[in-house]
CSV table of C-alpha atoms in Angstrom, one decimal:
chain,number,residue,atom,x,y,z
H,243,MET,CA,13.0,-0.2,18.1
H,244,ARG,CA,9.5,-0.5,19.5
H,245,ILE,CA,7.4,-3.3,18.1
H,246,LYS,CA,4.0,-2.1,17.0
H,247,TRP,CA,1.0,-4.4,17.2
H,248,ARG,CA,-1.8,-3.6,14.8
H,249,ASN,CA,-4.6,-1.8,16.5
H,250,ARG,CA,-7.8,-3.5,15.7
H,251,ALA,CA,-11.0,-3.4,16.8
H,252,SER,CA,10.1,13.2,-11.3
H,253,PRO,CA,7.7,14.6,-9.1
H,254,VAL,CA,6.9,17.6,-11.4
H,255,ALA,CA,5.8,15.1,-14.1
H,256,VAL,CA,3.5,13.3,-11.7
H,257,LEU,CA,2.0,16.6,-10.6
H,258,ALA,CA,1.3,17.4,-14.2
H,259,LEU,CA,-1.1,14.4,-14.4
H,260,LEU,CA,-3.7,16.4,-12.4
H,261,SER,CA,-4.9,17.9,-15.7
H,262,THR,CA,-6.2,14.4,-16.6
H,263,GLY,CA,-9.7,14.0,-15.2
H,264,CYS,CA,-11.4,10.7,-14.4
H,265,VAL,CA,-14.7,12.2,-13.3
H,266,SER,CA,-18.1,12.3,-14.8
H,267,THR,CA,-19.1,15.4,-16.8
H,268,GLN,CA,-22.5,15.2,-15.1
H,269,SER,CA,-23.1,17.6,-12.2
H,270,ASP,CA,-22.3,15.8,-9.0
H,271,PRO,CA,-20.6,16.9,-5.7
H,272,ALA,CA,-17.3,15.4,-6.6
H,273,GLU,CA,-17.0,16.7,-10.2
H,274,SER,CA,-14.1,18.9,-9.1
H,275,THR,CA,-12.2,15.8,-8.0
H,276,VAL,CA,-9.3,15.3,-10.4
H,277,ALA,CA,-6.6,12.6,-10.4
H,278,PRO,CA,-4.4,10.9,-12.9
H,279,SER,CA,-5.9,8.1,-15.0
H,280,THR,CA,-4.3,4.7,-14.4
H,281,SER,CA,-2.6,4.4,-17.7
H,282,VAL,CA,-1.1,7.9,-17.8
H,283,ALA,CA,-0.1,7.8,-14.1
H,284,ARG,CA,1.7,4.5,-14.4
H,285,SER,CA,3.6,5.6,-17.6
H,286,MET,CA,4.8,8.8,-15.9
H,287,ALA,CA,5.7,7.1,-12.5
H,288,ARG,CA,7.7,4.2,-13.8
H,289,VAL,CA,10.9,5.1,-12.0
H,290,CYS,CA,12.0,1.5,-11.7
H,291,ALA,CA,11.6,0.8,-15.4
H,292,ASN,CA,13.1,4.1,-16.5
H,293,PRO,CA,15.8,5.3,-14.1
H,294,VAL,CA,17.5,8.5,-14.8
H,295,ALA,CA,21.2,7.8,-15.7
H,296,GLY,CA,24.0,9.3,-13.8
H,297,PRO,CA,27.0,11.1,-15.2
H,298,ALA,CA,29.0,9.1,-17.7
H,299,LYS,CA,32.2,10.9,-16.7
H,300,ALA,CA,33.6,12.0,-13.4
H,301,PRO,CA,32.6,15.5,-12.5
H,302,ALA,CA,35.5,18.0,-12.1
H,303,GLY,CA,37.2,17.4,-8.7
H,304,ALA,CA,35.5,14.1,-8.0
H,305,VAL,CA,37.2,11.1,-6.5
H,306,THR,CA,36.8,8.1,-8.9
H,307,VAL,CA,35.9,4.8,-7.3
H,308,ASP,CA,36.9,1.6,-9.0
H,309,PRO,CA,34.6,-1.5,-8.8
H,310,ALA,CA,37.6,-3.8,-9.3
H,311,VAL,CA,39.0,-2.8,-5.9
H,312,VAL,CA,37.1,-4.4,-3.0
H,313,ASP,CA,36.2,-1.7,-0.4
H,314,ASP,CA,37.5,1.1,-2.6
H,315,LEU,CA,34.5,3.3,-1.7
H,316,ALA,CA,34.8,2.9,2.0
H,317,ALA,CA,38.5,3.4,2.0
H,318,LYS,CA,38.4,6.5,-0.1
H,319,THR,CA,35.7,7.9,2.0
H,320,ARG,CA,37.9,7.4,5.1
H,321,ASN,CA,40.8,9.1,3.4
H,322,SER,CA,39.0,12.1,2.0
H,323,PRO,CA,37.9,15.3,3.7
H,324,PRO,CA,34.3,16.3,4.2
H,325,ASN,CA,32.4,17.7,1.2
H,326,THR,CA,34.1,15.4,-1.2
H,327,THR,CA,32.3,14.2,-4.3
H,328,PHE,CA,32.8,10.5,-5.3
H,329,TRP,CA,32.0,9.1,-8.7
H,330,LEU,CA,31.4,5.4,-8.9
H,331,ARG,CA,32.5,3.8,-12.2
H,332,PRO,CA,30.1,1.4,-13.9
H,333,GLY,CA,30.2,-2.1,-12.4
H,334,LYS,CA,29.6,-3.9,-9.1
H,335,HIS,CA,31.2,-2.2,-6.1
H,336,THR,CA,31.6,-4.3,-3.0
H,337,LEU,CA,32.7,-3.9,0.6
H,338,ASP,CA,34.9,-6.0,2.9
H,339,PRO,CA,33.1,-9.2,3.8
H,340,ASP,CA,32.7,-8.4,7.4
H,341,ARG,CA,29.0,-8.0,8.0
H,342,TYR,CA,29.4,-4.6,9.7
H,343,SER,CA,31.6,-3.2,6.9
H,344,GLN,CA,29.9,0.0,5.5
H,345,ILE,CA,30.5,3.4,4.1
H,346,ILE,CA,30.7,6.1,6.9
H,347,PRO,CA,30.3,9.4,5.0
H,348,LYS,CA,31.6,12.7,6.2
H,349,LYS,CA,29.5,15.9,6.3
H,350,GLY,CA,28.5,17.1,2.9
H,351,ASN,CA,29.8,14.1,0.9
H,352,ARG,CA,28.2,13.4,-2.4
H,353,TYR,CA,28.1,9.9,-4.0
H,354,LEU,CA,27.2,9.8,-7.7
H,355,GLY,CA,26.8,6.6,-9.7
H,356,ALA,CA,27.8,6.3,-13.4
H,357,PRO,CA,25.3,4.4,-15.6
H,358,GLY,CA,25.5,0.8,-14.3
H,359,ALA,CA,27.1,1.5,-11.0
H,360,VAL,CA,25.9,-0.9,-8.3
H,361,LEU,CA,26.8,-1.1,-4.6
H,362,ASP,CA,26.2,-4.8,-3.7
H,363,GLY,CA,26.2,-6.2,-0.2
H,364,ARG,CA,26.4,-9.7,-1.5
H,365,LYS,CA,24.0,-10.9,1.2
H,366,THR,CA,26.9,-10.4,3.6
H,367,ASN,CA,27.1,-6.8,4.7
H,368,GLN,CA,24.2,-5.4,6.8
H,369,TYR,CA,24.5,-1.7,6.0
H,370,ALA,CA,25.5,0.3,3.0
H,371,PHE,CA,25.7,3.9,4.3
H,372,GLY,CA,25.7,4.8,8.0
H,373,GLY,CA,27.0,7.2,10.7
H,374,PRO,CA,26.0,10.6,12.0
H,375,ALA,CA,27.2,12.9,9.2
H,376,HIS,CA,24.8,15.5,8.0
H,377,ASN,CA,23.9,16.7,4.5
H,378,VAL,CA,25.0,13.6,2.5
H,379,THR,CA,23.8,13.2,-1.0
H,380,ILE,CA,23.4,9.9,-2.9
H,381,ARG,CA,22.4,10.0,-6.6
H,382,HIS,CA,22.1,7.6,-9.5
H,383,LEU,CA,23.3,4.6,-7.5
H,384,THR,CA,21.8,1.1,-7.2
H,385,VAL,CA,22.1,-0.3,-3.7
H,386,GLN,CA,21.2,-4.0,-3.3
H,387,GLY,CA,21.9,-7.2,-1.6
H,388,PHE,CA,22.3,-5.9,2.0
H,389,VAL,CA,20.9,-7.8,5.0
H,390,ALA,CA,19.8,-5.3,7.6
H,391,PRO,CA,18.0,-6.8,10.6
H,392,GLN,CA,14.3,-6.2,11.2
H,393,ASN,CA,13.4,-2.6,11.8
H,394,GLU,CA,16.9,-1.4,10.6
H,395,GLY,CA,17.8,0.2,7.3
H,396,VAL,CA,20.5,-0.1,4.6
H,397,VAL,CA,20.9,3.5,3.5
H,398,ASN,CA,21.3,6.2,6.2
H,399,HIS,CA,21.2,3.4,8.7
H,400,ASP,CA,21.7,5.9,11.6
H,401,SER,CA,19.0,8.3,10.5
H,402,ALA,CA,21.4,11.3,10.1
H,403,ASP,CA,19.9,14.6,9.2
H,404,GLY,CA,19.8,16.5,5.9
H,405,TRP,CA,20.4,13.6,3.5
H,406,VAL,CA,19.3,13.7,-0.1
H,407,ILE,CA,18.6,10.5,-1.9
H,408,GLU,CA,17.6,10.9,-5.6
H,409,HIS,CA,17.4,8.9,-8.8
H,410,SER,CA,18.6,5.8,-7.1
H,411,THR,CA,17.4,2.2,-7.0
H,412,ILE,CA,17.4,0.6,-3.5
H,413,GLN,CA,16.3,-3.0,-4.0
H,414,HIS,CA,16.3,-6.5,-2.8
H,415,ASN,CA,17.7,-5.8,0.7
H,416,SER,CA,16.6,-7.2,4.0
H,417,GLY,CA,15.0,-4.8,6.6
H,418,ALA,CA,14.3,-1.3,5.2
H,419,GLY,CA,15.8,0.0,2.1
H,420,LEU,CA,16.5,3.3,3.8
H,421,MET,CA,16.0,5.1,7.1
H,422,ALA,CA,15.1,8.8,7.4
H,423,GLY,CA,16.5,11.8,9.4
H,424,ALA,CA,15.3,15.3,9.7
H,425,ARG,CA,15.0,17.4,6.6
H,426,GLN,CA,15.6,14.3,4.4
H,427,GLN,CA,14.7,14.5,0.8
H,428,VAL,CA,13.8,11.2,-1.0
H,429,ARG,CA,13.0,12.0,-4.6
H,430,ALA,CA,12.5,10.0,-7.8
H,431,ASN,CA,13.9,6.7,-6.5
H,432,CYS,CA,12.9,3.1,-7.0
H,433,LEU,CA,12.4,1.5,-3.6
H,434,ARG,CA,11.7,-2.1,-4.7
H,435,GLY,CA,11.5,-5.6,-3.3
H,436,ASN,CA,13.0,-4.9,0.1
H,437,GLY,CA,12.4,-7.4,2.9
H,438,GLN,CA,10.5,-5.2,5.3
H,439,TYR,CA,9.9,-1.6,4.1
H,440,GLY,CA,11.0,0.6,1.2
H,441,MET,CA,11.7,3.2,3.9
H,442,ASN,CA,11.4,3.2,7.6
H,443,ALA,CA,11.1,6.9,8.7
H,444,TYR,CA,12.3,6.4,12.3
H,445,LYS,CA,14.9,8.2,14.5
H,446,ALA,CA,15.9,6.5,17.7
H,447,THR,CA,16.6,9.9,19.4
H,448,GLY,CA,14.4,12.9,18.7
H,449,ARG,CA,11.9,13.2,15.9
H,450,VAL,CA,12.2,13.2,12.1
H,451,SER,CA,11.0,16.6,10.8
H,452,GLY,CA,10.7,18.3,7.5
H,453,LEU,CA,10.7,15.0,5.5
H,454,VAL,CA,10.0,15.1,1.7
H,455,VAL,CA,9.1,11.9,-0.1
H,456,GLU,CA,8.4,12.9,-3.7
H,457,GLY,CA,8.1,11.2,-7.1
H,458,ASN,CA,9.3,7.8,-6.0
H,459,GLU,CA,8.1,4.3,-7.1
H,460,ILE,CA,7.6,2.2,-4.0
H,461,THR,CA,6.8,-1.3,-4.9
H,462,ALA,CA,6.8,-5.0,-3.9
H,463,ASN,CA,8.2,-4.4,-0.4
H,464,ASN,CA,7.9,-6.7,2.6
H,465,THR,CA,9.1,-9.7,0.7
H,466,ASP,CA,9.9,-11.4,4.0
H,467,ASP,CA,6.2,-11.2,5.0
H,468,TRP,CA,6.8,-10.0,8.5
H,469,GLU,CA,3.1,-10.1,9.4
H,470,ARG,CA,3.2,-13.9,8.8
H,471,ARG,CA,6.4,-14.3,10.8
H,472,ARG,CA,5.1,-12.1,13.7
H,473,PRO,CA,1.4,-11.9,13.4
H,474,GLY,CA,-0.1,-8.5,14.3
H,475,CYS,CA,3.3,-6.8,14.5
H,476,GLY,CA,2.2,-3.9,12.4
H,477,CYS,CA,5.7,-3.7,11.0
H,478,THR,CA,5.3,-4.0,7.2
H,479,GLY,CA,4.5,-2.1,4.1
H,480,GLY,CA,5.8,0.3,1.5
H,481,VAL,CA,6.8,3.1,3.9
H,482,LYS,CA,6.3,3.4,7.7
H,483,PHE,CA,6.5,6.7,9.5
H,484,TRP,CA,7.2,7.0,13.2
H,485,ALA,CA,6.9,10.2,15.2
H,486,VAL,CA,7.5,12.4,12.1
H,487,ASN,CA,6.7,16.0,12.6
H,488,GLY,CA,6.1,17.6,9.1
H,489,ALA,CA,6.1,15.5,6.0
H,490,ASP,CA,5.2,16.1,2.3
H,491,VAL,CA,4.4,12.8,0.6
H,492,ARG,CA,3.5,13.7,-3.0
H,493,GLY,CA,3.6,12.4,-6.5
H,494,ASN,CA,4.7,8.8,-5.6
H,495,TRP,CA,3.5,5.6,-7.2
H,496,VAL,CA,3.0,3.1,-4.3
H,497,HIS,CA,1.9,-0.2,-5.5
H,498,ASP,CA,2.0,-4.0,-5.0
H,499,ASN,CA,3.4,-3.9,-1.5
H,500,ARG,CA,2.7,-6.7,0.9
H,501,GLY,CA,0.8,-5.0,3.7
H,502,ALA,CA,-0.1,-1.3,3.7
H,503,GLY,CA,1.1,1.1,1.1
H,504,LEU,CA,1.8,4.1,3.5
H,505,TRP,CA,1.5,3.8,7.2
H,506,ALA,CA,2.0,6.6,9.7
H,507,ASP,CA,2.0,5.2,13.2
H,508,THR,CA,2.5,6.9,16.6
H,509,ASN,CA,2.6,10.7,17.1
H,510,ASN,CA,3.1,11.7,13.6
H,511,ASN,CA,1.9,15.3,12.8
H,512,ASP,CA,1.5,17.7,10.0
H,513,PHE,CA,1.4,15.4,6.9
H,514,ARG,CA,0.4,16.3,3.4
H,515,ILE,CA,-0.3,13.2,1.4
H,516,GLU,CA,-1.2,14.4,-2.1
H,517,GLU,CA,-1.2,13.6,-5.8
H,518,ASN,CA,0.0,10.0,-5.2
H,519,VAL,CA,-1.1,6.9,-7.0
H,520,LEU,CA,-1.7,4.0,-4.6
H,521,ASP,CA,-2.5,0.7,-6.4
H,522,ASP,CA,-2.8,-2.9,-5.6
H,523,ASN,CA,-1.3,-3.0,-2.1
H,524,ASP,CA,-2.3,-6.1,-0.2
H,525,GLY,CA,-3.5,-4.1,2.8
H,526,ALA,CA,-4.8,-0.5,3.2
H,527,ALA,CA,-3.5,2.1,0.8
H,528,LEU,CA,-3.0,4.4,3.8
H,529,ILE,CA,-3.1,4.0,7.6
H,530,TYR,CA,-2.9,7.1,9.8
H,531,GLU,CA,-2.7,5.8,13.4
H,532,ILE,CA,-2.5,7.6,16.8
H,533,SER,CA,-1.3,10.7,14.9
H,534,TYR,CA,-2.4,14.3,14.3
H,535,ASN,CA,-3.3,16.9,11.6
H,536,ALA,CA,-3.0,15.9,8.0
H,537,VAL,CA,-4.2,16.8,4.5
H,538,ILE,CA,-4.9,13.8,2.2
H,539,ARG,CA,-5.9,15.1,-1.2
H,540,LYS,CA,-5.9,14.5,-4.9
H,541,ASN,CA,-4.8,10.9,-4.7
H,542,THR,CA,-5.8,8.1,-7.0
H,543,ILE,CA,-6.4,4.9,-4.9
H,544,ARG,CA,-7.3,1.7,-6.7
H,545,ARG,CA,-7.6,-2.1,-6.0
H,546,ASN,CA,-6.1,-1.9,-2.5
H,547,ASN,CA,-6.8,-4.1,0.5
H,548,TRP,CA,-8.1,-7.1,-1.5
H,549,VAL,CA,-5.8,-9.6,0.3
H,550,GLU,CA,-6.2,-8.4,3.9
H,551,GLY,CA,-9.8,-7.3,3.7
H,552,ARG,CA,-10.8,-10.6,2.2
H,553,ARG,CA,-8.8,-12.5,4.8
H,554,TYR,CA,-10.7,-11.0,7.7
H,555,ALA,CA,-14.1,-11.2,5.9
H,556,ASP,CA,-13.5,-14.9,5.3
H,557,ARG,CA,-12.9,-15.3,9.0
H,558,GLY,CA,-16.3,-13.9,9.7
H,559,ASP,CA,-14.9,-10.6,11.1
H,560,SER,CA,-17.4,-7.8,11.0
H,561,PHE,CA,-14.9,-5.0,11.4
H,562,PRO,CA,-14.9,-2.6,8.4
H,563,PHE,CA,-11.3,-3.0,7.3
H,564,ALA,CA,-10.7,0.0,5.1
H,565,THR,CA,-8.5,1.3,2.3
H,566,ILE,CA,-8.0,4.6,4.2
H,567,TYR,CA,-7.9,3.7,7.9
H,568,LEU,CA,-7.7,6.4,10.6
H,569,SER,CA,-7.1,4.8,13.9
H,570,GLU,CA,-7.2,7.1,16.9
H,571,ALA,CA,-6.0,9.9,14.6
H,572,GLY,CA,-7.5,13.4,14.3
H,573,GLY,CA,-7.1,17.1,14.2
H,574,GLU,CA,-5.7,18.9,17.3
H,575,PRO,CA,-5.4,22.7,17.3
H,576,ARG,CA,-3.0,22.6,20.2
H,577,VAL,CA,-0.4,20.6,18.2
H,578,ARG,CA,1.2,23.1,15.8
H,579,ALA,CA,0.8,22.2,12.1
H,580,ARG,CA,-0.3,23.6,8.8
H,581,THR,CA,-3.8,22.4,9.5
H,582,ASP,CA,-5.7,21.8,12.7
H,583,LYS,CA,-7.8,18.9,11.3
H,584,ILE,CA,-7.5,15.8,9.1
H,585,GLU,CA,-9.0,16.7,5.7
H,586,ILE,CA,-9.6,14.1,3.1
H,587,TYR,CA,-10.7,15.5,-0.2
H,588,ARG,CA,-10.6,15.4,-4.0
H,589,ASN,CA,-9.5,11.8,-4.0
H,590,VAL,CA,-10.7,9.0,-6.3
H,591,LEU,CA,-11.1,5.6,-4.7
H,592,GLU,CA,-12.0,2.9,-7.2
H,593,ASN,CA,-12.6,-0.8,-6.6
H,594,ASN,CA,-10.8,-1.1,-3.2
H,595,TRP,CA,-11.9,-3.3,-0.4
H,596,SER,CA,-14.1,-0.8,1.4
H,597,GLY,CA,-13.6,2.9,1.7
H,598,ILE,CA,-12.7,5.0,4.7
H,599,THR,CA,-13.0,3.9,8.3
H,600,LEU,CA,-12.6,6.3,11.3
H,601,TRP,CA,-12.0,4.1,14.4
H,602,GLU,CA,-11.2,4.7,18.0
H,603,ASN,CA,-10.3,1.9,20.4
H,604,ALA,CA,-12.0,2.8,23.7
H,605,ASP,CA,-9.4,0.7,25.6
H,606,ARG,CA,-6.3,2.4,24.0
H,607,PHE,CA,-4.9,5.3,26.0
H,608,CYS,CA,-1.8,6.3,27.8
H,609,ASN,CA,-0.8,3.8,30.5
H,610,SER,CA,-3.4,1.3,29.4
H,611,PRO,CA,-2.2,-2.3,28.8
H,612,ALA,CA,-4.2,-2.1,25.5
H,613,ASN,CA,-1.9,0.8,24.3
H,614,THR,CA,0.2,-1.3,22.0
H,615,SER,CA,2.5,1.6,21.4
H,616,SER,CA,3.8,0.9,24.9
H,617,GLY,CA,5.6,3.7,26.6
H,618,ASP,CA,4.2,6.4,24.3
H,619,CYS,CA,1.7,9.0,25.4
H,620,THR,CA,-0.1,11.7,23.5
H,621,LEU,CA,1.7,14.8,22.3
H,622,LEU,CA,-0.5,16.7,24.9
H,623,VAL,CA,0.8,14.7,27.8
H,624,PRO,CA,4.4,13.7,27.1
H,625,ASP,CA,4.9,12.0,30.5
H,626,THR,CA,2.8,8.9,30.4
H,627,ARG,CA,3.0,8.5,34.1
H,628,ARG,CA,0.6,11.4,34.6
H,629,CYS,CA,-2.2,9.3,33.0
H,630,ALA,CA,-2.9,7.3,36.1
H,631,ARG,CA,-5.6,7.1,38.8
H,632,PRO,CA,-7.2,9.2,40.1
H,633,ALA,CA,-6.2,12.1,37.9
H,634,ILE,CA,-7.0,10.5,34.6
H,635,ALA,CA,-10.7,10.5,35.4
H,636,THR,CA,-10.8,14.3,35.7
H,637,PRO,CA,-10.1,17.2,33.3
H,638,PRO,CA,-7.8,17.9,31.6
H,639,LEU,CA,-6.2,14.4,31.6
H,640,HIS,CA,-9.5,12.6,30.9
H,641,ALA,CA,-9.5,14.2,27.5
H,642,ASP,CA,-5.7,14.5,26.9
H,643,CYS,CA,-4.6,11.0,27.9
H,644,ARG,CA,-6.2,9.4,24.8
H,645,TRP,CA,-5.6,9.8,21.1
H,646,LYS,CA,-8.9,10.9,19.5
H,647,THR,CA,-10.3,10.4,16.0
H,648,GLN,CA,-11.8,13.9,15.8
H,649,ARG,CA,-12.1,16.9,13.5
H,650,VAL,CA,-12.0,14.7,10.4
H,651,GLU,CA,-13.6,16.2,7.3
H,652,ILE,CA,-14.2,13.9,4.2
H,653,HIS,CA,-15.5,15.8,1.2
H,654,HIS,CA,-15.5,16.0,-2.6
H,655,ASN,CA,-14.2,12.5,-3.1
H,656,ARG,CA,-15.4,10.0,-5.6
H,657,PHE,CA,-15.9,6.4,-4.4
H,658,VAL,CA,-16.5,3.7,-7.0
H,659,LEU,CA,-17.2,0.1,-6.2
H,660,ASP,CA,-18.0,-2.8,-8.5
H,661,PRO,CA,-18.1,-6.0,-6.4
H,662,ALA,CA,-17.6,-8.1,-9.5
H,663,VAL,CA,-14.2,-6.5,-10.0
H,664,VAL,CA,-13.2,-6.8,-6.4
H,665,GLY,CA,-14.5,-10.3,-6.2
H,666,CYS,CA,-16.7,-9.9,-3.2
H,667,THR,CA,-20.3,-10.3,-2.2
H,668,VAL,CA,-20.3,-8.9,1.3
H,669,LYS,CA,-18.2,-6.6,3.6
H,670,CYS,CA,-16.2,-4.9,0.9
H,671,ASP,CA,-18.6,-2.0,0.6
H,672,ARG,CA,-18.2,-0.1,3.9
H,673,MET,CA,-17.7,3.5,5.0
H,674,ALA,CA,-17.5,3.7,8.7
H,675,VAL,CA,-17.2,5.8,11.9
H,676,LEU,CA,-17.1,3.6,15.1
H,677,ALA,CA,-15.6,2.5,18.3
H,678,ASN,CA,-15.7,-0.6,20.6
H,679,TYR,CA,-17.5,-0.9,23.9
H,680,GLY,CA,-14.9,0.1,26.6
H,681,THR,CA,-14.1,-2.6,29.1
H,682,TYR,CA,-10.3,-2.7,29.8
H,683,PRO,CA,-8.5,-2.3,32.1
H,684,ASP,CA,-10.9,-2.3,35.1
H,685,TRP,CA,-9.7,1.2,36.1
H,686,SER,CA,-10.3,2.7,32.7
H,687,PRO,CA,-12.3,5.9,32.8
H,688,TYR,CA,-13.5,5.2,29.3
H,689,GLN,CA,-15.7,2.2,29.8
H,690,GLY,CA,-19.0,1.6,28.1
H,691,GLU,CA,-20.3,3.5,25.1
H,692,GLN,CA,-18.9,6.9,25.8
H,693,VAL,CA,-16.1,6.7,23.2
H,694,ALA,CA,-18.4,5.3,20.5
H,695,GLU,CA,-20.9,8.1,21.2
H,696,ALA,CA,-18.1,10.7,21.1
H,697,ILE,CA,-16.5,9.6,17.8
H,698,THR,CA,-20.0,9.2,16.2
H,699,HIS,CA,-21.7,12.4,17.4
H,700,ARG,CA,-19.4,14.8,19.3
H,701,GLN,CA,-15.9,14.8,17.8
H,702,HIS,CA,-16.8,16.8,14.6
H,703,ASN,CA,-16.2,14.0,12.1
H,704,ARG,CA,-18.0,14.9,9.0
H,705,TRP,CA,-18.6,13.5,5.5
H,706,HIS,CA,-20.2,15.8,2.9
H,707,ASP,CA,-20.4,16.5,-0.9
H,708,ASN,CA,-19.0,13.1,-1.9
H,709,ALA,CA,-20.1,11.0,-4.9
H,710,TYR,CA,-20.7,7.3,-4.4
H,711,ILE,CA,-21.1,4.8,-7.3
H,712,GLY,CA,-21.9,1.2,-6.4
H,713,PRO,CA,-23.7,-0.6,-3.5
H,714,TRP,CA,-22.2,1.3,-0.6
H,715,GLN,CA,-23.2,0.7,3.0
H,716,PHE,CA,-22.3,2.7,6.1
H,717,VAL,CA,-21.4,1.7,9.6
H,718,ALA,CA,-21.8,4.0,12.6
H,719,HIS,CA,-21.2,3.8,16.3
H,720,ASP,CA,-20.2,0.1,16.4
H,721,PRO,CA,-19.8,-2.8,13.9
H,722,SER,CA,-23.4,-3.9,14.3
H,723,ARG,CA,-25.0,-0.7,13.0
H,724,VAL,CA,-24.9,-1.1,9.2
H,725,LEU,CA,-26.9,1.6,7.5
H,726,ASP,CA,-28.2,2.4,4.0
H,727,PHE,CA,-27.5,5.8,2.5
H,728,GLY,CA,-30.8,7.3,3.7
H,729,GLN,CA,-30.1,6.2,7.3
H,730,TRP,CA,-26.6,7.5,7.1
H,731,GLN,CA,-27.8,10.9,5.9
H,732,GLY,CA,-30.7,11.0,8.4
H,733,ALA,CA,-30.9,11.6,12.1
H,734,PRO,CA,-29.1,11.0,14.3
H,735,TYR,CA,-26.0,10.6,12.1
H,736,GLN,CA,-26.7,13.3,9.5
H,737,GLN,CA,-23.6,12.5,7.4
H,738,ASP,CA,-22.9,13.2,3.7
H,739,THR,CA,-25.0,16.3,3.3
H,740,GLY,CA,-24.9,17.3,-0.4
H,741,SER,CA,-23.6,13.8,-1.4
H,742,THR,CA,-25.0,11.5,-4.0
H,743,LEU,CA,-25.2,7.7,-4.4
H,744,ASP,CA,-25.8,5.8,-7.6
H,745,PRO,CA,-26.1,2.1,-6.5
H,746,ARG,CA,-25.3,0.8,-10.0
H,747,ALA,CA,-21.8,-0.7,-10.0
H,748,GLY,CA,-19.2,0.7,-12.3
H,749,GLY,CA,-18.3,4.3,-13.1
């Protein structure tokens, strides 16, 4: 597993919530923005408090698993053919005490938990379900007490393809609650209190594709506080996505995670992040980093980034740490997806630490020592060795050897900020598009202000038709250029055409 260093400077019920408006009846550019109100959304999305019970009797043809027999599930899995259904009786099921003991499903196996069925690793076993078998289903089962190492997962440990995990509670494990393979469906689960991530969508060989994450409650993960143990590791949060090609993340309640709520890092593409509620995460609600082509729409995003944003502000850091943070991420028509841009629209952001930051690190590109995703290159230049002197200084490699924050359109959103609620007096009120001054390495063809000029003026990043309520400020080009609304709308930036600002806090 690559270590990532942070780059600085049911679902149907959830969807039904969209009929609940939280917008003003006055005519403003964002009046079409709809998102669930906090009280209704939380009552509908409480998967952890209201799990759907599994079958109280064994389905016809199912193999019954007895909690009184240690390792009964693993043994019966070994002795049964593929496509077997297992029904776990109520009670605590355990494995042999060897740390590597686990269930190795066969293709098409189905594991169904009766009400009260728990698979417990007793802080001894590392993994619950592993192996390469495709099309495994796990439903109505609580999986807890496993001790996976950092960056590894407890359920679907080997990222096999086609798994379906539904109506299950995966909680209080070390590492990640679950991993992800291609065409995996993760629906209506409680992913709670895991040591690192609720889910780590990573596949050691190949890419995860066709991932669905729908109607889950993802809460209180990163209990082991990995950013404190390994500062700057970028290895924490509710869900982390790595090199995922095609994901639908919708109707989830992502809240109270230590670190970011959702974090897509390194060559992800073709995401739809929609109709989620993202509340009270210590860091950003959403980070989309060195990745491509996404639609982020109809989300309700509240009270995020209070811990991490305040921490950096208290240190005197002027960087606009944001609640939606796009870092070297943009639209790219040459990478096939359902969209050729990043579009952020019809979201409600309320009382977060700052708003949206579009950032590009001038020193981060393929083969640069400042590329903390070491060994990775852009999807346009898969062989990182090509991005070297002298070719990198000339077309097409000069453009294609760096990830760009480009073709980002931010429109018809509602941004509400009351500093008294957030508990801040400065630096929590920023909307930004910026880069650093390129300096490193000495052979970089991106030195000086060229990247800052490009992200600000030439890469088709555009805000328009948004509604701002509260004392918002705007940052352009570099952290030192803090603008009021009139300057932001005026030349040379000409942002937020058709938008309105009411400086009175509240909303």
